[in-house]
XYZ file of C-alpha atoms in Angstrom:
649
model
C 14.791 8.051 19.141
C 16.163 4.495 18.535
C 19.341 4.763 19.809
C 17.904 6.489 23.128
C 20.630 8.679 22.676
C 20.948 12.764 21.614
C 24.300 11.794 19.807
C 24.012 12.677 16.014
C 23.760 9.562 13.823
C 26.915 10.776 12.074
C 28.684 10.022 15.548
C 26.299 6.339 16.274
C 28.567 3.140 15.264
C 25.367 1.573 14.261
C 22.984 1.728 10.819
C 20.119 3.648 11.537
C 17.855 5.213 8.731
C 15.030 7.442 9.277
C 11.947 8.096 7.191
C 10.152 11.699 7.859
C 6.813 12.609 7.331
C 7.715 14.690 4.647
C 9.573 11.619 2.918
C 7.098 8.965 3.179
C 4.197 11.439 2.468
C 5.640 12.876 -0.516
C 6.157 9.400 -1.886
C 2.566 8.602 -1.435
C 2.880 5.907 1.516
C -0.305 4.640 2.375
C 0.609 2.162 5.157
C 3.660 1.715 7.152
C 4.948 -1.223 4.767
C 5.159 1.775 2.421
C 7.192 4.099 4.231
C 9.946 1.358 4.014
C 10.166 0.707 0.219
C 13.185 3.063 0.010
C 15.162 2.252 3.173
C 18.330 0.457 2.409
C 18.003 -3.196 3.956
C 14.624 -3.308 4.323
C 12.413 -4.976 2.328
C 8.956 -3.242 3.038
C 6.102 -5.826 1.573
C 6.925 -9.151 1.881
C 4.040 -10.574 1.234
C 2.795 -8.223 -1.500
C -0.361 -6.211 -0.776
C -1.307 -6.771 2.795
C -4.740 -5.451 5.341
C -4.010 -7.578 8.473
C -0.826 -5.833 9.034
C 2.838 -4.563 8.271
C 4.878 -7.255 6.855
C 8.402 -5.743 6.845
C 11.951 -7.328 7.215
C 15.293 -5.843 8.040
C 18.486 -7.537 6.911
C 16.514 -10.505 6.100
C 14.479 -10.693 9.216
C 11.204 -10.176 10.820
C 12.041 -7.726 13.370
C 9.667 -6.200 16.206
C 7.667 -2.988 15.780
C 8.150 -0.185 18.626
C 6.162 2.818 19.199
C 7.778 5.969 21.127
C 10.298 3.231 22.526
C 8.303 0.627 23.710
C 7.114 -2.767 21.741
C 3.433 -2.248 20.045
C 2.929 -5.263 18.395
C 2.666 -9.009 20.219
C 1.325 -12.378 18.569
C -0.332 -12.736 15.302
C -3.488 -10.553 14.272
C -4.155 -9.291 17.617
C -3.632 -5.998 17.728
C -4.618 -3.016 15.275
C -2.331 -1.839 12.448
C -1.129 1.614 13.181
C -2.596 5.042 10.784
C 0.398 6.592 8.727
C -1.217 9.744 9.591
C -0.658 9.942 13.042
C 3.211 9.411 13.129
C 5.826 11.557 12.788
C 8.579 9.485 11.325
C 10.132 5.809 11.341
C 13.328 4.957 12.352
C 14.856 1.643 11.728
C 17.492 0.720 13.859
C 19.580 -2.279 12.040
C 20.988 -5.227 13.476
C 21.077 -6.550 16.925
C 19.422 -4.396 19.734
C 18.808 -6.112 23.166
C 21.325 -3.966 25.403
C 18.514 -1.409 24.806
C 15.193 -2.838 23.766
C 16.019 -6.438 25.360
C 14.195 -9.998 23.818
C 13.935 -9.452 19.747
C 15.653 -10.116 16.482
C 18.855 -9.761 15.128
C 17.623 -7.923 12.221
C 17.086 -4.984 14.187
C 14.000 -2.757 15.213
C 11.151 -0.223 13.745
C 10.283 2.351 16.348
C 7.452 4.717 15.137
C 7.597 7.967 16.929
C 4.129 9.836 17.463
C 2.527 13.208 16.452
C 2.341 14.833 20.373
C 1.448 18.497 21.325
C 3.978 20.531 21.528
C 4.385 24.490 20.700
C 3.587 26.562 17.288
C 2.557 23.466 15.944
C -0.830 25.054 13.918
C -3.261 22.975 12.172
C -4.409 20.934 8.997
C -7.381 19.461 7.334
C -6.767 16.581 4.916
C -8.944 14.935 2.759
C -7.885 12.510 -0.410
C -9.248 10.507 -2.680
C -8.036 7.911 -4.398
C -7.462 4.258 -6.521
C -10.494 1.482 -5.069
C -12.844 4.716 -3.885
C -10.267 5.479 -0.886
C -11.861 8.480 0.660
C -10.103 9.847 3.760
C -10.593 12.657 5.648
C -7.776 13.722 8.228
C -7.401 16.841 11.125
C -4.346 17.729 12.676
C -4.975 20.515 15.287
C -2.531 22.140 18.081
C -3.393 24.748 20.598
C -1.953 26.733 23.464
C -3.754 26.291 26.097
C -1.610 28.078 29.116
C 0.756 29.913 27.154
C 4.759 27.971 27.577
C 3.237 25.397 29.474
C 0.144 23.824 28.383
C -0.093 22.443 24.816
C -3.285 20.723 23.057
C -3.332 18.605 19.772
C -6.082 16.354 17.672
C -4.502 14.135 15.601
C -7.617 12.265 13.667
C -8.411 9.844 10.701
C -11.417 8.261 9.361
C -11.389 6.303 5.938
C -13.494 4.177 3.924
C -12.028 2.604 1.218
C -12.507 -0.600 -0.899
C -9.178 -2.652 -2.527
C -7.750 -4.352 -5.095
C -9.302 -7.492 -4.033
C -12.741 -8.300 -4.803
C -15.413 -7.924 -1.503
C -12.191 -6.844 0.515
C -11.945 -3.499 2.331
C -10.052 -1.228 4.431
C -12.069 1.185 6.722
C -10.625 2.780 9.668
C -10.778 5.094 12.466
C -7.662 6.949 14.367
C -7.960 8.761 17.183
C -4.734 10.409 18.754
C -5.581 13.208 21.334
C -2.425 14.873 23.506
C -1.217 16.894 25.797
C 1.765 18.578 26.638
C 2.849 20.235 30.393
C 6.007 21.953 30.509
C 5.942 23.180 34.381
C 9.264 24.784 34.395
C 12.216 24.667 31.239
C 13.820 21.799 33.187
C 10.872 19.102 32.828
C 8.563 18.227 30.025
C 5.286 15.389 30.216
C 3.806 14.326 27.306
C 0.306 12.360 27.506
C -0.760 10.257 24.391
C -4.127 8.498 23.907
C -4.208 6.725 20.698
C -7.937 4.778 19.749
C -7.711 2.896 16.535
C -10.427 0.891 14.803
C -10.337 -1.148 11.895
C -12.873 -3.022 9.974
C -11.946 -5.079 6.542
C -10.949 -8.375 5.294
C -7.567 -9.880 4.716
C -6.167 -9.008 1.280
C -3.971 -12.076 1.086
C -5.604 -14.819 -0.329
C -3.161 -17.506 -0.440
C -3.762 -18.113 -4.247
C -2.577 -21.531 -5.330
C 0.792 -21.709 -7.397
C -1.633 -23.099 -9.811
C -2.711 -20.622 -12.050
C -0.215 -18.100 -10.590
C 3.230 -19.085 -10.548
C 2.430 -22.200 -13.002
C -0.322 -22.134 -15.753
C -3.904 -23.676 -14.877
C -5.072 -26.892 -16.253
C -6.012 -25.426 -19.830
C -3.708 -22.477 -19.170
C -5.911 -20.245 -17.173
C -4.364 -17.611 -14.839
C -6.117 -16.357 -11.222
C -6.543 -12.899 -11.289
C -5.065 -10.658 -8.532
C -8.315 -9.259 -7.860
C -9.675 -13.072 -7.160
C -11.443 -13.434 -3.635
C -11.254 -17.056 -2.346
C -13.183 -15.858 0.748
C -16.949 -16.030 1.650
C -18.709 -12.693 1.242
C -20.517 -12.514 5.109
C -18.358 -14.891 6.853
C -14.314 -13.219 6.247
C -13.979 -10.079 8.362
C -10.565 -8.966 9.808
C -11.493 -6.171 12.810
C -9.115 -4.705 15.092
C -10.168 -2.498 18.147
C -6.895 -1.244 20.180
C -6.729 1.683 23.405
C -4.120 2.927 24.674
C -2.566 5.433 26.939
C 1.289 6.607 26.842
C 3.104 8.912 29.011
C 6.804 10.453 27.934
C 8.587 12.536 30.595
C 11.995 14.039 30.887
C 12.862 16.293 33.543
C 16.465 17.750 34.128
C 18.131 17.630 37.897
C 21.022 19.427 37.224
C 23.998 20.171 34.468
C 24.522 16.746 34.774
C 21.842 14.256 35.214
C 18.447 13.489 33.229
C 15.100 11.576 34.254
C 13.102 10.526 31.625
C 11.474 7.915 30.303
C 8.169 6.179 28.857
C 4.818 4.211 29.975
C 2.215 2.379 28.469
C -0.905 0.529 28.826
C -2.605 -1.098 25.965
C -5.784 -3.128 25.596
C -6.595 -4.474 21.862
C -8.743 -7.219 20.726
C -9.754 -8.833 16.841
C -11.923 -10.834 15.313
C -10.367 -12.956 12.387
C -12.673 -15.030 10.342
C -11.548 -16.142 6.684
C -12.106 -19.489 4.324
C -8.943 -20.186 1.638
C -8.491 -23.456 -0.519
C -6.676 -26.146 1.797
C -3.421 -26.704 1.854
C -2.348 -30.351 0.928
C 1.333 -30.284 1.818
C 4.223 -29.013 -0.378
C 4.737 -30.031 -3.410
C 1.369 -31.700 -3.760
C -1.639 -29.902 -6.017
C -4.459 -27.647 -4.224
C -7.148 -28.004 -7.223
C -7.954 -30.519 -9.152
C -7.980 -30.579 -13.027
C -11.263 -28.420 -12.674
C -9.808 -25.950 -10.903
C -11.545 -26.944 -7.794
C -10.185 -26.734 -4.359
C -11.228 -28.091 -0.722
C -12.123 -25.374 1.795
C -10.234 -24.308 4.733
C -12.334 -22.034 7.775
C -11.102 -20.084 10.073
C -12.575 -18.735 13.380
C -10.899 -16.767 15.809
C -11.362 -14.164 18.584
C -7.675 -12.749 19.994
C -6.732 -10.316 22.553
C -3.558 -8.543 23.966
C -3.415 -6.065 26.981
C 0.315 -4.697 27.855
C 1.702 -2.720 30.746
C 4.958 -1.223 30.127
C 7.523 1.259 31.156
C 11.097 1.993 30.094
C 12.870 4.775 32.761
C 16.159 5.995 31.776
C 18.593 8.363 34.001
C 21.266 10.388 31.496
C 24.239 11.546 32.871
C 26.189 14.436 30.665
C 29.683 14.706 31.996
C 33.457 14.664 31.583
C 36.393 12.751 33.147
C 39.307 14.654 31.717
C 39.759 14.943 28.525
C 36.740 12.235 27.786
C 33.236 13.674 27.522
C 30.732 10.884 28.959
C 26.683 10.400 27.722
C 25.952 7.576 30.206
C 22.612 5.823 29.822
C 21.132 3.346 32.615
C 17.587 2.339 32.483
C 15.216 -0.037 33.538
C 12.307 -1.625 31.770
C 9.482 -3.699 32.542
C 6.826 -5.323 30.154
C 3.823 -7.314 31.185
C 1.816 -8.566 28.045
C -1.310 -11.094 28.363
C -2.341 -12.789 25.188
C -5.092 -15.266 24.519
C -6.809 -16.138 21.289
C -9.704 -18.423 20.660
C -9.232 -20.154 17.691
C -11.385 -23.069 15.354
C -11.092 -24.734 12.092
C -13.327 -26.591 9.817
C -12.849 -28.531 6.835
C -15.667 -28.584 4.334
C -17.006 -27.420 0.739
C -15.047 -26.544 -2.757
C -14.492 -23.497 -4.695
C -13.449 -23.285 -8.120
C -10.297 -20.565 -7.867
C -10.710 -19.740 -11.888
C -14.641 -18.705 -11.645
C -15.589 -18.565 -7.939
C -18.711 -19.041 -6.560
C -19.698 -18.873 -3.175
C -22.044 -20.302 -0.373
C -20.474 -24.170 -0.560
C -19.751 -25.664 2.930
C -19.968 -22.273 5.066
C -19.988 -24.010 8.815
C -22.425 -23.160 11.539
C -21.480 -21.062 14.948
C -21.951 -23.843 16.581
C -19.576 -26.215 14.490
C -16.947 -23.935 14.948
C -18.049 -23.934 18.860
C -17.401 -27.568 19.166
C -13.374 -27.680 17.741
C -12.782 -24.219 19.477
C -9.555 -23.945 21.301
C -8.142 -21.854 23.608
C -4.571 -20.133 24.120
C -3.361 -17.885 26.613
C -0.264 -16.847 27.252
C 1.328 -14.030 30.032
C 5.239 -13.105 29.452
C 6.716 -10.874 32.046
C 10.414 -9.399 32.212
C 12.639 -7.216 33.700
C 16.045 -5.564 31.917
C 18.080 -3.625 33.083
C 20.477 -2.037 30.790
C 23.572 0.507 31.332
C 25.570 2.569 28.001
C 28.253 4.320 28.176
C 28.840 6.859 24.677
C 32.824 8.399 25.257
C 34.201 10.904 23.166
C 37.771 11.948 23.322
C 38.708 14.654 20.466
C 37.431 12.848 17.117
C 37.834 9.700 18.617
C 33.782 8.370 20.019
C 33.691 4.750 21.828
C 30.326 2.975 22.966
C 30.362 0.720 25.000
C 26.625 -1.132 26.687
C 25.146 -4.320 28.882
C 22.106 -5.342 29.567
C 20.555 -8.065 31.607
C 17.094 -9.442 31.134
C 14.712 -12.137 33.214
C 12.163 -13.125 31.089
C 9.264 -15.319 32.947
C 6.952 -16.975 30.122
C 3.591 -18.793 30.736
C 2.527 -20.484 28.256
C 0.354 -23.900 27.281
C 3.467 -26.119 27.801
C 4.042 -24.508 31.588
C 5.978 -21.969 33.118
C 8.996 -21.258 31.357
C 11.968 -18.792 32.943
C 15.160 -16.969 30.939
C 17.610 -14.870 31.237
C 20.060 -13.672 29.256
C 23.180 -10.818 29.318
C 23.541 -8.716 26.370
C 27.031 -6.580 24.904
C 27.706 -4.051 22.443
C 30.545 -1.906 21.827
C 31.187 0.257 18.967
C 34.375 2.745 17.747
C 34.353 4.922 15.774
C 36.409 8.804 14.387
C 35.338 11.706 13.201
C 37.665 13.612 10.624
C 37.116 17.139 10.171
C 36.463 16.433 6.422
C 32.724 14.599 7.533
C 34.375 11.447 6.613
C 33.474 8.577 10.011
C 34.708 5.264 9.701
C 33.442 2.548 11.857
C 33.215 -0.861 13.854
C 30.305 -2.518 15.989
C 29.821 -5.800 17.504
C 26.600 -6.265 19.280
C 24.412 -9.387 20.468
C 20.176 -10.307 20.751
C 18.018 -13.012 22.057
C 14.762 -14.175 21.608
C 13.377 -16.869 24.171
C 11.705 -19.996 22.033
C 8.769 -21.338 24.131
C 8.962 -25.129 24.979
C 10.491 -28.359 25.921
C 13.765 -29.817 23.829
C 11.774 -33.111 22.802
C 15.705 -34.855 22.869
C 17.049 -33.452 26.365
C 13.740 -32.894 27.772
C 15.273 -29.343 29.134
C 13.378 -25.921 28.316
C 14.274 -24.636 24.687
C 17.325 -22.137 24.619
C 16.452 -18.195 23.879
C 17.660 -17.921 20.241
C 20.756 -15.842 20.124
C 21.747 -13.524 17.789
C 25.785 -11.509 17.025
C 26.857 -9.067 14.361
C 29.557 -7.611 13.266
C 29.240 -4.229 11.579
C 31.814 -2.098 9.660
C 31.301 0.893 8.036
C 31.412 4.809 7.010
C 29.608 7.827 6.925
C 30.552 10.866 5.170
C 28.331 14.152 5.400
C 30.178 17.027 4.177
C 30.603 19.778 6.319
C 28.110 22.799 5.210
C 26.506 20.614 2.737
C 23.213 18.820 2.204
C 24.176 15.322 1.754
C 24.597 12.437 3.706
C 26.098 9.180 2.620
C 26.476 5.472 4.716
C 27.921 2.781 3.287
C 28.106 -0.511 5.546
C 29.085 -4.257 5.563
C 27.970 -6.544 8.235
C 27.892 -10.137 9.309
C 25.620 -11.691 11.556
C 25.090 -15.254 12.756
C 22.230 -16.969 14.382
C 22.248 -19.462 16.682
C 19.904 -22.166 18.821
C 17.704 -22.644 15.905
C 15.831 -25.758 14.825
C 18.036 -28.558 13.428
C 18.990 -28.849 9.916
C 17.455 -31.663 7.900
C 21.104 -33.167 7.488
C 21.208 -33.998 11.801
C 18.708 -36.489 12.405
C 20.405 -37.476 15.700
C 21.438 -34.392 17.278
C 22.074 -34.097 20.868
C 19.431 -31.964 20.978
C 16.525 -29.507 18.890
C 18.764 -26.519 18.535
C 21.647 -27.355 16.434
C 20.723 -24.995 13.704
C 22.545 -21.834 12.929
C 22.189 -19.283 10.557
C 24.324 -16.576 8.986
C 23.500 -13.452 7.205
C 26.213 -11.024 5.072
C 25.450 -8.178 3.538
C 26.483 -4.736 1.905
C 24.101 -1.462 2.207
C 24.556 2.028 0.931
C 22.332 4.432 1.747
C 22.618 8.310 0.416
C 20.519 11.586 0.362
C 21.438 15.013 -1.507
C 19.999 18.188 -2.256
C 21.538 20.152 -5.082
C 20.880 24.143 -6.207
C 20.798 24.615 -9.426
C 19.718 27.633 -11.280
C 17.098 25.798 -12.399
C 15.731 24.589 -9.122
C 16.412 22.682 -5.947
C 17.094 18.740 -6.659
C 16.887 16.348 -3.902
C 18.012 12.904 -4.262
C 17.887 9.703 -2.443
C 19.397 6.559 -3.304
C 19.581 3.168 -1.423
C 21.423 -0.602 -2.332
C 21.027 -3.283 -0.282
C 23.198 -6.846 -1.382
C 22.550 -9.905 1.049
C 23.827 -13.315 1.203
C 21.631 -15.462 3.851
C 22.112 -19.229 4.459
C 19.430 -20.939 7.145
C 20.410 -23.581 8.795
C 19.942 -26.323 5.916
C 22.167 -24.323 3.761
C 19.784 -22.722 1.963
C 18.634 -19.137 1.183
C 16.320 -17.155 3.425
C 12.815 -17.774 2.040
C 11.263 -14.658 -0.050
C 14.335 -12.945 0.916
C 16.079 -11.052 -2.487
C 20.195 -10.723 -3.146
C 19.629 -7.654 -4.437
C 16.908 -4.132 -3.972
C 18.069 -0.777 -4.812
C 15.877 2.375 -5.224
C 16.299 6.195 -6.171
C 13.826 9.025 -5.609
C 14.179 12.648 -6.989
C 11.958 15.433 -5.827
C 12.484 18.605 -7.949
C 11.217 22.137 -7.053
C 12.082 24.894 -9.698
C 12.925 28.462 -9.593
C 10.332 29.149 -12.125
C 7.517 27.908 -9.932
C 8.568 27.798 -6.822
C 4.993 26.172 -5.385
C 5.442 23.281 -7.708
C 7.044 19.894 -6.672
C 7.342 17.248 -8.854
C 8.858 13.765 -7.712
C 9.419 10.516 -9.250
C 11.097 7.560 -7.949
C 12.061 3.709 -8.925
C 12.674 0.824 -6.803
C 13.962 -2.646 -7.776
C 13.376 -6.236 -5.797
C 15.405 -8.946 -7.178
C 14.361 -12.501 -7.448
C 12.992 -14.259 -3.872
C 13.318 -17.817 -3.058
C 11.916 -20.289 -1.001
C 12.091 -23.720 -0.529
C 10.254 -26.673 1.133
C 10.466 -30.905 1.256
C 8.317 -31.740 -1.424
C 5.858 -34.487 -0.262
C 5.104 -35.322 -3.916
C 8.922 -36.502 -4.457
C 10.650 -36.210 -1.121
C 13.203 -33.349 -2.972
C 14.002 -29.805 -2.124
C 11.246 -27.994 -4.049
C 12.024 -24.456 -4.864
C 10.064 -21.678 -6.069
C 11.359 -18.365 -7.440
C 9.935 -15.207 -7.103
C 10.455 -13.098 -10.391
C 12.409 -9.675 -10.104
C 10.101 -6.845 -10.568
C 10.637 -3.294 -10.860
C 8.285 -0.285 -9.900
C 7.901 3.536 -10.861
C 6.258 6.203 -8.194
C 5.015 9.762 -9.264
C 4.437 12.842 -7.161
C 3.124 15.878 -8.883
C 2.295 18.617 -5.730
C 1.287 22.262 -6.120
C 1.713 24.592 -2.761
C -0.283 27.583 -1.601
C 0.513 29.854 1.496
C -2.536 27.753 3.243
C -3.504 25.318 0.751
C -1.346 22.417 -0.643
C -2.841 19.833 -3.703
C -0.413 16.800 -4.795
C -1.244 13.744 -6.760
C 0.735 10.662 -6.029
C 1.001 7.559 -8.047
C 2.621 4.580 -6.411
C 3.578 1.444 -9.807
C 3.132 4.098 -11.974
C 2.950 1.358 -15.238
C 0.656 -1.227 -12.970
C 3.504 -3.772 -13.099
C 2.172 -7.249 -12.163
C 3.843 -8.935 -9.724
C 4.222 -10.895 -7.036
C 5.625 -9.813 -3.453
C 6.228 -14.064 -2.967
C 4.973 -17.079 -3.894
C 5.993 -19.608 -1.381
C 6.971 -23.579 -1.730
C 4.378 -24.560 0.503
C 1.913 -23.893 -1.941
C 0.894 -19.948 -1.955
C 1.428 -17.024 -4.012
C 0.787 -13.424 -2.629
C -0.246 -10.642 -5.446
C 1.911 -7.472 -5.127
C 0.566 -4.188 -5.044
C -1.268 -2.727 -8.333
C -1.404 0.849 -9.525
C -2.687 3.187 -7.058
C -3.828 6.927 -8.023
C -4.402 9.238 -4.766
C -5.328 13.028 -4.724
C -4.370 15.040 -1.428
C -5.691 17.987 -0.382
């Protein structure tokens, strides 16, 4: 689904990596962060254990989240965090990716692709227990309603569940109705509604490095669990609609309509108090372990109308067999967010207690601001996959017009994206292969030196690589290198006089190997899965990429034995290395740097299947490793996740 493309990814000159259902259930995934924690170049909690949202990068980057093709996520903390449950599986698509998806990162994309009706699909009722009193109850139900052409399914969720952090919790509602018409074998419509609801508090407390990453004043430590909040004023709730509509219908041998729509309406309400920040490098508590208050008040909304339309063309020229891909796509997206702050009261963070300086409605009222902002573009976008025996060339371009109105004015760009790829097949499953390919991502605002409208940051790889998968065999390996710069980023420190605001340019180098097996042995089936990911990143002051490790690897085994042929038992291990970040110390005027310790972390699965009935046990830091997913120079450290025990029926 990524790629846009029915090519196998054994013939795609590109890293993609998929997660299943199967694969990020059996692993006991509770959010989509999860699914990621064993995808090579990823690095799937970034900020440790999270409730406002996903925090995921990809080769070092904060990429853009895509749902059945088209962008789902806009802003900050305006739209709701998707349900696990109602997806089928998540594909990352790695490195640069405008010729198909147009603006975005050069780390790549995560396109979620949904549960939809479709035939013989039956039904399922889930309920689980778990870790924090996390109750869930889940229903999965297909029907036929006119038989080979009208298909029914009920995707549903509701949960309520507490946390690991004190007065902080997680409830939710998911609501993913569809419907499937299939008029003739040639053409295929798919409508989605998906209705999510969330109501909680944000996890992430921004704990001080003080009595986290260094010792309190008489050696006291903040617990994990610590809430720095105020119990009746933090919520975090999330309220998003929306309507999709996938199509494909077939013309002839040769040419293929289809394509996707979507509108979207979500809103949130964002209220939270923390201990102020008082620049880096300088102390946010006192000797006492008191801190000054921070509040937050804000109301945000985003509302999106979007379509991607593709025509396929299946065809040969010769000897070259053509898969030619041209599409258009539009995206409309309206954002506004009304937003206060207050500065008042203390908290101790050792021994917290609550009720000092909570602000009025109407103080907030009187500092609110408001932010709108409306970005509209075009892109249209033409690819070109050739084979020619085991030979397979790619070859795409893309133009885009993107119109942005923000606070600072209208603001127009437009940019022309390439990627080509090559890469051969031998007969033994063995592909080698070579990519180049190119993003942007427009930067809102006016270049303070040349007074012109900020340049889209611009984004190039180059990716070489192989992939072996044994012919009649279940395993599939990838190994890749790649090397990708950045460019039109803020200056450096070192160029105080620049000709302009964008001198800055980043690189990013890295090695990942990704591999999956299944072995028969007369003891059982064992499936393994193995990922290493090595980076080398440099921003544009020469320094590492902040919370960003060298090194992650990870290996899970899932064993089912002849013996007992309903029994499943898994266990897995992944590894972060150390993460680093960096900041201009106000206290000194130096580089201060902070450094994340390594940590690594065991998972369990323990399942037992019935014809109908299925019971597994999943238990995700098996040994409740503390850790932390970053601690950041400016002055923050972000608890990882702690042991979780969930039962699923």
């Amino acid at each position: 689904g990524a790629m846009k493309s029915s090519a196998p990814i054994l013939e795609t000159a590109r890293s993609v990596s998929v997660e299943t259902s199967y694969d990020f259930i059996s692993r006991g995934a509770l959010n989509l962060s999860d699914t990621l924690n064993y995808t090579s170049g990823v690095l799937g909690q970034a900020y440790g254990f999270a409730t406002r949202g996903d925090f995921f990068t990809v080769r070092g980057l904060d990429v853009p989240e895509y749902r059945d093709n088209l962008q789902a996520l806009f802003g900050n903390y305006n739209t709701t965090r998707p349900d696990l449950y109602t997806i089928d599986q998540v594909e990352v698509l790695k490195g640069p990716a405008s010729v198909l998806y147009g603006q975005g990162s050069p780390g790549g994309i995560v396109n979620l692709a949904s549960k939809v009706a479709g035939p013989e699909l039956g039904q399922e009722i889930v309920a689980s227990y778990g870790t924090h009193d996390r109750a869930e109850l889940a229903g999965d139900f297909s029907a036929t309603l006119i038989e080979d052409t009208l298909y029914a399914r009920f995707v549903g969720v509701v949960r309520d569940s507490d946390t690991q952090v004190d007065y902080v919790n997680d409830d939710a509602i998911s609501l993913a109705p569809s419907l499937t018409w299939t008029p003739g074998e040639n053409t295929e419509i798919t409508f989605l509604l998906n209705y999510d609801d969330r109501d909680g508090d944000a996890a992430g407390q921004f704990l001080p490095l003080t009595g986290t990453y260094y010792s309190g004043p008489n050696g006291q430590t903040i617990e994990p669990s610590t809430y720095l909040g105020e119990p009746g004023f933090n919520t975090y709730e999330t309220e998003s609609t929306a309507l999709t509509v996938i199509g494909s219908h077939r013309l002839n041998d040769i040419f293929t309509l289809e394509g996707t729509a979507r509108w979207r309406d979500s809103s949130s309400t964002y209220r939270q108090t923390w201990v102020s920040f008082a620049g880096t490098g300088m102390p946010r508590i006192d000797a006492d372990g008191d801190g000054a208050r921070t509040w937050y008040d804000s109301t945000a909304s985003s509302k999106q109308l979007a379509f991607d339309a593709r025509v396929r063309a299946d065809f040969m020229t010769g000897a070259f067999e053509h898969e030619v891909l041209a599409g258009v796509n539009y995206q409309d997206v309206e954002l506004e967010n009304a937003r206060a702050y207050q500065y008042q009261g203390e908290i101790n963070v050792f021994e917290p207690v609550y009720g000092d300086g909570v602000p009025t409605q109407a103080e907030f009222d009187a500092v609110r601001s408001v932010t709108s902002g409306d970005t509209d573009y075009w892109g249209f976008y033409l690819h070109d996959q050739i084979s020619w025996g085991n030979w397979i060339f790619n070859a795409g371009l893309r133009t885009d017009d993107v119109s942005n109105l923000a606070v600072t004015g209208p603001q127009d760009d437009d940019a022309v994206s390439y990627s080509v790829g090559l890469l051969y097949a031998f007969d033994n499953g063995v592909s080698p292969y070579v990519s180049y390919a190119e993003s942007f991502e427009p930067v809102i605002g006016n270049d303070n030196v040349t007074n012109a409208p900020l340049k889209p940051r611009e984004g190039e790889q180059v990716e070489i690589g192989v992939k072996y998968q044994p012919v009649g065999t279940q395993t599939y390996v990838t190994l890749a290198y790649f090397d990708i710069t950045q460019t039109n980023l803020p200056n450096p420190v070192a160029l105080p006089t620049a000709s302009s605001q964008q001198e800055g340019e980043a690189s990013i180098t890295g090695f990942e190997f990704e591999g999956v097996t299944t072995v028969e042995t007369a003891l059982g089936d064992l499936k393994l899965d193995a990922a290493l990911t090595l980076l080398d990143t440099e921003d544009a002051n020469g320094l590492p990429f902040s919370v960003i490790p060298d090194e992650q690897a990870s290996l899970w085994a899932e064993f089912r034995p002849t013996a007992i042929d309903a029994l499943r038992i898994g266990a897995g291990v992944r590894y972060v290395g150390e993460r680093e970040s960096n900041g201009l110390s106000l206290a000194t005027g130096d580089i201060l740097t902070i450094v994340s310790d390594s940590y690594t972390l065991a998972d369990l699965l323990v399942a037992y299947e019935l014809e109908d009935w299925s019971v597994a046990l999943n238990v995700r830091n098996l040994f409740d490793e503390e850790y932390y997913g970053s601690c950041l120079a400016r002055g923050d450290c972000f608890p990882g996740e702690e042991r979780t025990v969930n039962l699923r029926v």
